[in-house]
CSV table of C-alpha atoms and ligand atoms in Angstrom, one decimal:
chain,number,residue,atom,x,y,z
A,156,UNK,CA,134.5,154.9,74.6
A,157,UNK,CA,136.4,156.4,77.4
A,158,UNK,CA,137.0,153.7,80.0
A,159,UNK,CA,138.6,153.9,83.4
A,160,UNK,CA,140.3,150.6,84.5
A,161,UNK,CA,141.3,149.8,88.0
A,162,UNK,CA,143.3,146.7,89.0
A,163,UNK,CA,146.1,145.5,91.2
A,164,UNK,CA,149.3,146.6,89.4
A,165,UNK,CA,151.3,143.8,90.9
A,166,UNK,CA,152.3,140.4,89.6
A,167,UNK,CA,149.0,138.5,89.4
A,168,UNK,CA,146.5,137.2,86.9
A,169,UNK,CA,143.8,139.8,87.5
A,170,UNK,CA,146.3,142.7,86.9
A,171,UNK,CA,147.6,141.0,83.7
A,172,UNK,CA,144.1,140.5,82.4
A,173,UNK,CA,143.1,144.1,83.2
A,174,UNK,CA,146.2,145.5,81.6
A,175,UNK,CA,146.0,143.4,78.4
A,176,UNK,CA,142.3,144.2,78.1
A,177,UNK,CA,143.1,148.0,78.4
A,178,UNK,CA,145.8,147.7,75.7
A,179,UNK,CA,143.5,145.7,73.4
A,180,UNK,CA,140.8,148.3,73.8
A,181,UNK,CA,143.3,151.1,73.1
A,182,UNK,CA,144.4,149.3,70.0
A,183,UNK,CA,140.7,149.3,68.9
A,184,UNK,CA,140.5,153.1,69.3
A,185,UNK,CA,139.1,153.5,72.8
A,186,UNK,CA,140.6,155.9,75.4
A,187,UNK,CA,141.8,153.9,78.3
A,188,UNK,CA,142.7,155.4,81.7
A,189,UNK,CA,144.3,153.1,84.3
A,190,UNK,CA,143.7,154.3,87.9
A,191,UNK,CA,145.8,152.6,90.5
A,192,UNK,CA,148.6,153.1,93.0
A,193,UNK,CA,151.4,152.1,90.4
A,194,UNK,CA,151.5,151.5,86.7
A,195,UNK,CA,150.3,147.9,86.1
A,196,UNK,CA,152.9,145.4,84.9
A,197,UNK,CA,152.8,144.8,81.2
A,198,UNK,CA,151.4,148.3,80.6
A,199,UNK,CA,152.6,150.1,77.4
A,200,UNK,CA,152.8,153.8,78.3
A,201,UNK,CA,153.9,154.6,74.7
A,202,UNK,CA,150.4,154.0,73.4
A,203,UNK,CA,148.7,157.4,73.0
A,204,UNK,CA,145.3,155.9,73.8
A,205,UNK,CA,146.5,154.7,77.2
A,206,UNK,CA,147.1,156.9,80.3
A,207,UNK,CA,148.0,156.1,83.8
A,208,UNK,CA,146.6,158.1,86.8
A,209,UNK,CA,148.3,157.4,90.1
A,210,UNK,CA,146.4,157.2,93.3
A,211,UNK,CA,148.4,158.8,96.1
A,212,UNK,CA,147.4,157.8,99.6
A,213,UNK,CA,148.2,160.5,102.1
A,214,UNK,CA,149.4,159.1,105.3
A,215,UNK,CA,149.2,160.6,108.8
A,216,UNK,CA,150.5,159.3,112.2
A,217,UNK,CA,146.9,158.5,113.2
A,218,UNK,CA,146.4,156.1,110.2
A,219,UNK,CA,147.8,152.7,111.0
A,220,UNK,CA,146.2,151.7,107.7
A,221,UNK,CA,146.1,154.5,105.1
A,222,UNK,CA,142.6,154.6,103.6
A,223,UNK,CA,143.4,153.5,100.0
A,224,UNK,CA,139.8,152.7,99.2
A,225,UNK,CA,138.8,156.3,99.8
A,226,UNK,CA,141.8,157.8,97.9
A,227,UNK,CA,140.9,155.5,95.0
A,228,UNK,CA,137.2,156.5,95.0
A,229,UNK,CA,138.2,160.2,95.0
A,230,UNK,CA,140.7,159.7,92.2
A,231,UNK,CA,138.0,157.8,90.2
A,232,UNK,CA,135.7,160.7,90.5
A,233,UNK,CA,138.4,163.2,89.5
A,234,UNK,CA,139.3,161.2,86.4
A,235,UNK,CA,135.6,160.8,85.5
A,236,UNK,CA,135.3,164.6,85.6
A,237,UNK,CA,138.6,165.4,83.9
A,238,UNK,CA,138.4,162.8,81.1
A,239,UNK,CA,134.6,162.5,80.7
A,240,UNK,CA,134.7,158.7,81.4
A,241,UNK,CA,131.8,156.6,80.0
A,242,UNK,CA,132.3,153.9,82.6
A,243,UNK,CA,134.6,152.4,85.1
A,244,UNK,CA,135.7,148.7,84.9
A,245,UNK,CA,137.3,147.4,88.1
A,246,UNK,CA,139.1,144.1,88.3
A,247,UNK,CA,139.1,142.2,91.6
A,248,UNK,CA,136.1,143.0,93.8
A,249,UNK,CA,138.0,143.9,97.0
A,250,UNK,CA,138.2,146.9,97.5
A,251,UNK,CA,137.9,148.2,94.0
A,252,UNK,CA,134.2,147.6,93.6
A,253,UNK,CA,133.5,149.5,96.9
A,254,UNK,CA,135.6,152.5,95.7
A,255,UNK,CA,133.7,152.5,92.4
A,256,UNK,CA,130.4,152.4,94.2
A,257,UNK,CA,131.5,155.5,96.2
A,258,UNK,CA,132.7,157.3,93.1
A,259,UNK,CA,129.4,156.6,91.3
A,260,UNK,CA,127.4,157.9,94.3
A,261,UNK,CA,129.5,161.1,94.4
A,262,UNK,CA,129.2,161.6,90.6
A,263,UNK,CA,125.3,161.4,90.7
A,264,UNK,CA,123.2,162.7,89.0
A,265,UNK,CA,125.8,162.4,86.3
A,266,UNK,CA,126.3,158.9,85.0
A,267,UNK,CA,129.3,156.9,86.1
A,268,UNK,CA,128.3,153.2,85.7
A,269,UNK,CA,130.8,150.6,86.8
A,270,UNK,CA,131.5,147.0,86.0
A,271,UNK,CA,133.1,144.6,88.4
A,272,UNK,CA,135.1,141.6,87.0
A,273,UNK,CA,135.6,138.8,89.5
A,274,UNK,CA,138.9,136.9,89.1
A,275,UNK,CA,138.9,134.2,91.8
A,276,UNK,CA,140.6,134.8,95.1
A,277,UNK,CA,138.4,137.9,95.6
A,278,UNK,CA,135.5,135.3,95.9
A,279,UNK,CA,137.1,132.0,96.9
A,280,UNK,CA,139.6,133.1,99.5
A,281,UNK,CA,139.3,136.7,100.5
A,282,UNK,CA,135.6,137.2,99.9
A,283,UNK,CA,134.5,134.3,102.1
A,284,UNK,CA,136.2,135.7,105.1
A,285,UNK,CA,133.3,137.0,107.1
A,286,UNK,CA,134.8,140.5,107.6
A,287,UNK,CA,134.8,141.2,103.8
A,288,UNK,CA,131.8,139.2,102.7
A,289,UNK,CA,128.9,141.7,103.5
A,290,UNK,CA,130.6,144.7,101.9
A,291,UNK,CA,131.8,142.7,98.9
A,292,UNK,CA,128.4,141.2,98.3
A,293,UNK,CA,126.9,144.7,98.6
A,294,UNK,CA,129.3,146.2,96.0
A,295,UNK,CA,128.7,143.2,93.6
A,296,UNK,CA,124.9,143.6,94.0
A,297,UNK,CA,125.1,147.3,93.3
A,298,UNK,CA,127.5,147.1,90.3
A,299,UNK,CA,126.0,148.1,87.0
A,300,UNK,CA,127.5,145.0,85.5
A,301,UNK,CA,129.3,142.0,86.8
A,302,UNK,CA,131.5,139.5,84.9
A,303,UNK,CA,133.3,136.4,86.0
A,304,UNK,CA,136.2,134.8,84.2
A,305,UNK,CA,134.8,131.3,84.2
A,306,UNK,CA,131.5,129.4,84.7
A,307,UNK,CA,133.1,127.9,87.8
A,308,UNK,CA,133.6,131.3,89.4
A,309,UNK,CA,130.1,132.4,88.5
A,310,UNK,CA,128.6,129.4,90.2
A,311,UNK,CA,130.9,129.8,93.2
A,312,UNK,CA,129.9,133.5,93.5
A,313,UNK,CA,126.2,132.8,93.4
A,314,UNK,CA,126.6,130.0,95.9
A,315,UNK,CA,129.0,131.5,98.4
A,316,UNK,CA,127.6,135.1,98.2
A,317,UNK,CA,124.0,134.2,97.6
A,318,UNK,CA,124.1,136.7,94.7
A,319,UNK,CA,120.7,137.3,93.0
A,320,UNK,CA,121.8,139.6,90.1
A,321,UNK,CA,123.0,138.3,86.7
A,322,UNK,CA,126.7,137.6,86.3
A,323,UNK,CA,128.0,137.4,82.7
A,324,UNK,CA,130.8,135.0,82.0
A,325,UNK,CA,133.5,136.5,79.8
A,326,UNK,CA,136.5,134.2,79.8
A,327,UNK,CA,140.1,135.4,79.9
A,328,UNK,CA,141.8,135.7,76.6
A,329,UNK,CA,145.2,135.6,74.9
A,330,UNK,CA,146.6,137.5,72.0
A,331,UNK,CA,147.5,134.6,69.7
A,332,UNK,CA,149.6,136.9,67.4
A,333,UNK,CA,151.9,137.7,70.3
A,334,UNK,CA,151.8,134.4,72.1
A,335,UNK,CA,153.0,131.9,69.5
A,336,UNK,CA,155.8,129.5,69.0
A,337,UNK,CA,157.8,132.1,67.0
A,338,UNK,CA,159.1,133.8,70.2
A,339,UNK,CA,162.9,133.7,70.3
A,340,UNK,CA,164.4,130.4,71.5
A,341,UNK,CA,167.1,132.2,73.5
A,342,UNK,CA,166.0,130.9,76.8
A,343,UNK,CA,165.9,127.3,75.6
A,344,UNK,CA,169.5,127.6,74.2
A,345,UNK,CA,170.7,129.0,77.5
A,346,UNK,CA,169.1,126.5,79.9
A,347,UNK,CA,169.1,123.4,77.8
A,348,UNK,CA,172.2,123.6,75.6
A,349,UNK,CA,172.2,119.9,74.9
A,350,UNK,CA,168.6,119.8,73.7
A,351,UNK,CA,167.1,118.5,76.9
A,352,UNK,CA,163.3,118.9,77.2
A,353,UNK,CA,162.3,122.1,79.1
A,354,UNK,CA,159.5,122.1,81.7
A,355,UNK,CA,158.2,125.4,82.9
A,356,UNK,CA,156.2,126.9,85.8
A,357,UNK,CA,155.0,130.5,86.0
A,358,UNK,CA,153.2,131.9,88.9
A,359,UNK,CA,153.3,134.3,91.9
A,360,UNK,CA,154.5,131.5,94.1
A,361,UNK,CA,151.6,131.9,96.6
A,362,UNK,CA,150.8,128.8,98.6
A,363,UNK,CA,147.6,128.3,96.4
A,364,UNK,CA,150.0,127.7,93.4
A,365,UNK,CA,151.7,124.7,95.1
A,366,UNK,CA,155.0,125.7,93.3
A,367,UNK,CA,157.0,123.2,95.2
A,368,UNK,CA,154.9,120.5,93.5
A,369,UNK,CA,156.4,121.6,90.2
A,370,UNK,CA,159.9,120.8,91.6
A,371,UNK,CA,158.6,117.4,93.0
A,372,UNK,CA,157.1,116.5,89.6
A,373,UNK,CA,160.3,117.6,87.9
A,374,UNK,CA,162.4,115.5,90.3
A,375,UNK,CA,160.4,112.4,89.3
A,376,UNK,CA,160.8,113.2,85.6
A,377,UNK,CA,164.6,113.8,86.0
A,378,UNK,CA,165.0,110.3,87.6
A,379,UNK,CA,163.9,108.9,84.2
A,380,UNK,CA,165.4,111.3,81.6
A,381,UNK,CA,167.6,114.4,81.2
A,382,UNK,CA,165.4,117.5,81.5
A,383,UNK,CA,165.4,121.1,82.7
A,384,UNK,CA,162.9,123.1,84.7
A,385,UNK,CA,162.4,126.8,84.4
A,386,UNK,CA,160.6,128.5,87.3
A,387,UNK,CA,159.3,132.1,86.5
A,388,UNK,CA,157.9,134.5,89.0
A,389,UNK,CA,158.4,135.3,92.6
A,390,UNK,CA,156.5,135.1,95.9
A,391,UNK,CA,156.3,133.6,99.3
A,392,UNK,CA,157.0,130.0,98.3
A,393,UNK,CA,160.0,130.7,96.0
A,394,UNK,CA,162.5,130.1,98.8
A,395,UNK,CA,160.9,126.7,99.7
A,396,UNK,CA,161.0,125.7,96.0
A,397,UNK,CA,164.6,126.7,95.7
A,398,UNK,CA,165.5,124.8,98.9
A,399,UNK,CA,163.7,121.7,97.6
A,400,UNK,CA,165.6,121.8,94.3
A,401,UNK,CA,168.9,122.0,96.2
A,402,UNK,CA,167.8,119.2,98.6
A,403,UNK,CA,167.1,117.0,95.6
A,404,UNK,CA,170.5,117.8,94.1
A,405,UNK,CA,168.8,119.5,91.1
A,406,UNK,CA,170.3,122.9,91.5
A,407,UNK,CA,171.9,122.7,88.0
A,408,UNK,CA,168.8,121.6,86.3
A,409,UNK,CA,166.3,124.0,87.9
A,410,UNK,CA,166.5,127.6,86.9
A,411,UNK,CA,164.7,130.3,89.0
A,412,UNK,CA,164.4,133.4,86.8
A,413,UNK,CA,162.3,135.6,89.2
A,414,UNK,CA,159.9,138.1,87.7
A,415,UNK,CA,160.2,138.4,84.0
A,416,UNK,CA,158.7,140.5,81.2
A,417,UNK,CA,158.1,139.4,77.6
A,418,UNK,CA,156.6,136.2,79.0
A,419,UNK,CA,155.5,135.1,75.5
A,420,UNK,CA,159.2,134.7,74.5
A,421,UNK,CA,159.9,132.6,77.6
A,422,UNK,CA,156.9,130.3,77.2
A,423,UNK,CA,157.8,129.7,73.6
A,424,UNK,CA,161.0,127.9,74.8
A,425,UNK,CA,159.0,125.3,76.8
A,426,UNK,CA,158.0,121.7,75.9
A,427,UNK,CA,155.6,121.3,78.9
A,428,UNK,CA,153.9,123.7,81.3
A,429,UNK,CA,153.2,122.7,84.9
A,430,UNK,CA,150.3,124.3,86.9
A,431,UNK,CA,149.9,122.2,90.0
A,432,UNK,CA,147.7,124.7,91.9
A,433,UNK,CA,145.4,123.9,94.8
A,434,UNK,CA,142.8,126.1,93.1
A,435,UNK,CA,142.5,128.2,89.9
A,436,UNK,CA,139.4,130.0,88.8
A,437,UNK,CA,140.8,130.1,85.3
A,438,UNK,CA,144.6,129.5,85.0
A,439,UNK,CA,145.7,132.3,82.7
A,440,UNK,CA,149.3,131.1,82.6
A,441,UNK,CA,148.2,127.7,81.2
A,442,UNK,CA,146.2,129.5,78.4
A,443,UNK,CA,149.3,131.6,77.6
A,444,UNK,CA,151.4,128.4,77.4
A,445,UNK,CA,148.8,126.7,75.2
A,446,UNK,CA,148.9,129.7,72.7
A,447,UNK,CA,152.7,129.1,72.5
A,448,UNK,CA,152.0,125.4,71.5
A,449,UNK,CA,153.0,124.1,74.9
A,450,UNK,CA,151.0,121.3,76.4
A,451,UNK,CA,150.0,121.6,80.0
A,452,UNK,CA,149.8,119.4,83.0
A,453,UNK,CA,147.5,121.0,85.5
A,454,UNK,CA,145.2,120.2,88.4
A,455,UNK,CA,141.5,119.4,87.9
A,456,UNK,CA,140.3,122.3,90.1
A,457,UNK,CA,138.0,125.3,89.7
A,458,UNK,CA,137.8,126.6,86.2
A,459,UNK,CA,140.9,124.8,84.9
A,460,UNK,CA,138.9,122.1,83.0
A,461,UNK,CA,137.1,124.9,81.1
A,462,UNK,CA,140.6,125.9,79.8
A,463,UNK,CA,142.7,122.7,79.5
A,464,UNK,CA,140.9,119.8,77.9
A,465,UNK,CA,142.1,116.6,79.6
A,466,UNK,CA,143.9,114.3,77.1
A,467,UNK,CA,143.7,116.9,74.3
A,468,UNK,CA,145.7,120.0,75.4
A,469,UNK,CA,147.6,118.1,78.2
A,470,UNK,CA,146.5,116.2,81.3
A,471,UNK,CA,144.6,117.0,84.5
A,472,UNK,CA,145.5,115.4,87.8
A,473,UNK,CA,144.3,115.8,91.4
A,474,UNK,CA,146.1,118.5,93.5
A,475,UNK,CA,149.2,117.0,95.2
A,476,UNK,CA,149.3,113.9,92.9
A,477,UNK,CA,152.9,114.6,91.8
A,478,UNK,CA,153.4,110.9,90.8
A,479,UNK,CA,150.5,111.0,88.3
A,480,UNK,CA,151.6,114.4,87.0
A,481,UNK,CA,155.2,113.0,86.5
A,482,UNK,CA,153.8,109.9,84.7
A,483,UNK,CA,152.0,112.1,82.2
A,484,UNK,CA,155.0,114.4,81.8
A,485,UNK,CA,157.3,111.4,81.0
A,486,UNK,CA,154.7,109.9,78.6
A,487,UNK,CA,154.5,113.2,76.7
A,488,UNK,CA,158.2,114.0,76.6
A,489,UNK,CA,159.2,110.5,75.5
A,490,UNK,CA,156.8,110.6,72.5
A,491,UNK,CA,158.6,110.6,69.2
A,492,UNK,CA,157.5,114.2,68.6
A,493,UNK,CA,158.1,115.2,72.3
A,494,UNK,CA,154.5,116.4,72.6
A,495,UNK,CA,154.6,118.8,69.6
A,496,UNK,CA,151.3,117.5,68.2
A,497,UNK,CA,149.6,118.0,71.5
A,498,UNK,CA,151.1,121.5,71.7
A,499,UNK,CA,149.6,122.3,68.3
A,500,UNK,CA,146.2,121.1,69.5
A,501,UNK,CA,146.5,123.3,72.6
A,502,UNK,CA,147.2,126.3,70.4
A,503,UNK,CA,144.3,125.5,68.2
A,504,UNK,CA,142.0,125.3,71.2
A,505,UNK,CA,143.3,128.6,72.6
A,506,UNK,CA,142.7,130.2,69.3
A,507,UNK,CA,139.2,128.8,68.9
A,508,UNK,CA,137.9,129.6,72.4
A,509,UNK,CA,140.0,132.3,74.0
A,510,UNK,CA,141.5,134.5,71.3
A,511,UNK,CA,141.6,138.2,72.2
A,512,UNK,CA,140.1,139.1,68.8
A,513,UNK,CA,136.9,137.2,69.8
A,514,UNK,CA,136.8,138.0,73.5
A,515,UNK,CA,137.4,141.8,73.4
A,516,UNK,CA,134.3,142.5,71.4
A,517,UNK,CA,132.3,140.7,74.1
A,518,UNK,CA,133.6,143.3,76.6
A,519,UNK,CA,132.8,146.1,74.1
A,520,UNK,CA,129.2,144.9,73.7
A,521,UNK,CA,128.8,144.5,77.5
A,522,UNK,CA,130.1,148.0,78.1
A,523,UNK,CA,127.6,149.4,75.6
A,524,UNK,CA,124.8,147.4,77.2
A,525,UNK,CA,125.7,148.6,80.7
A,526,UNK,CA,125.9,152.2,79.6
A,527,UNK,CA,122.5,152.2,77.9
A,528,UNK,CA,120.9,150.3,80.8
A,529,UNK,CA,122.3,152.8,83.3
A,530,UNK,CA,121.0,155.8,81.2
A,531,UNK,CA,117.6,154.2,80.7
A,532,UNK,CA,117.3,153.5,84.4
A,533,UNK,CA,117.7,157.1,85.4
A,534,UNK,CA,115.7,158.6,82.5
B,281,GMT,O1,146.1,133.4,91.5
B,281,GMT,C1,146.5,134.4,92.0
B,281,GMT,O2,147.1,134.4,93.0
B,281,GMT,C2,146.3,135.7,91.3
B,281,GMT,C3,144.9,135.9,91.0
B,281,GMT,C4,144.6,137.4,90.7
B,281,GMT,O3,143.5,137.8,90.9
B,281,GMT,O4,145.5,138.2,90.4
B,281,GMT,O5,144.5,135.1,89.9
B,281,GMT,C5,143.1,134.8,89.7
B,281,GMT,O6,142.8,135.5,88.5
B,281,GMT,C6,143.5,135.0,87.3
B,281,GMT,C7,143.1,135.9,86.1
B,281,GMT,O7,141.7,136.0,85.9
B,281,GMT,C8,143.1,133.6,87.1
B,281,GMT,O8,143.7,133.1,85.9
B,281,GMT,C9,143.5,132.8,88.3
B,281,GMT,O9,143.0,131.4,88.1
B,281,GMT,C10,142.9,133.3,89.5
B,281,GMT,N1,143.5,132.6,90.7
B,281,GMT,C11,142.8,131.8,91.5
B,281,GMT,O10,141.6,131.6,91.3
B,281,GMT,C12,143.6,131.2,92.6
């Protein structure tokens, strides 16, 4: 198939899922065309089946807000014509589904079906603001196919948006060959030279991630045992988290690495992963950690219980309950095996339910289904 994929190219879960989906599809012989304003992070431009098409937004003094949605729709149509795309797959409803809807209308009577994948904040935060709700609902209703990355998000979309159409749940996935314990241990050797346990947090440091809670949890752990915390990523709350680490006198134990590539290598150095978010529709970073045999302490919110099984892969706590999270962390890290058995179970769970090799065919079938339904509807 020839597939156009649009996503946010920045540091965020939806862009990561879209990019890794594109690469997995390319590895299976499909032609994949990314259409966005910048090459997505984690994109492998060396793959001959992957191409990137930049959307340039012309600006003019009259435009306080350059019309990206329109430029994107135009570029989608151009790529459809130039590359004979079979379909468009847009990740994150706002504004990508609206651009795809416009592109499909402009392409008619030729077929340009589009699929919208909902990731979370497009529904739970952004979408429920009244100014975006009607147009987002319209574009979701008019999509040729809609998927959600968890059952929680599907339910939430139906409830908040009063959506009538079917929404298929296709969960996020992880490449278990790449994400494994066999990543190099260079990071561990650097941050924990005396063999201290390593806790890790990875996010875009937006307020919804409660990244400062990771520092609070670590501070309670550190009161009881030697340990190190690695904070990966960047975003609005990074400065607050750094300040908190200094305030607690932990600046030598907490390492802020900023944005990183080769995440699988970093995660493989961890003993425990912390995801203390206020809300997660899925929690992709937790799944990636699990694949690297790292047990997880996360919050019991949104779609997280669909990913992290409480007491099996790690533990779930209420958002903000740093004391309970720290209690679990200390319990795991003081076990004779320092949580290795739990980490192994976490990987087995990731392999069994969320392995890329099982999830990518679900997308392929869904694409075929959408293409045939769209052709049948206009025959
Ligand atoms: O969480 C973010 O700030 C990023 C956001 C995104 O769309 O990039 O993440 C959402 O999509 C991820 C990939 O599907 C999910 O793993 C995250 O749980 C989800 N975030 C929220 O629901 C807050």
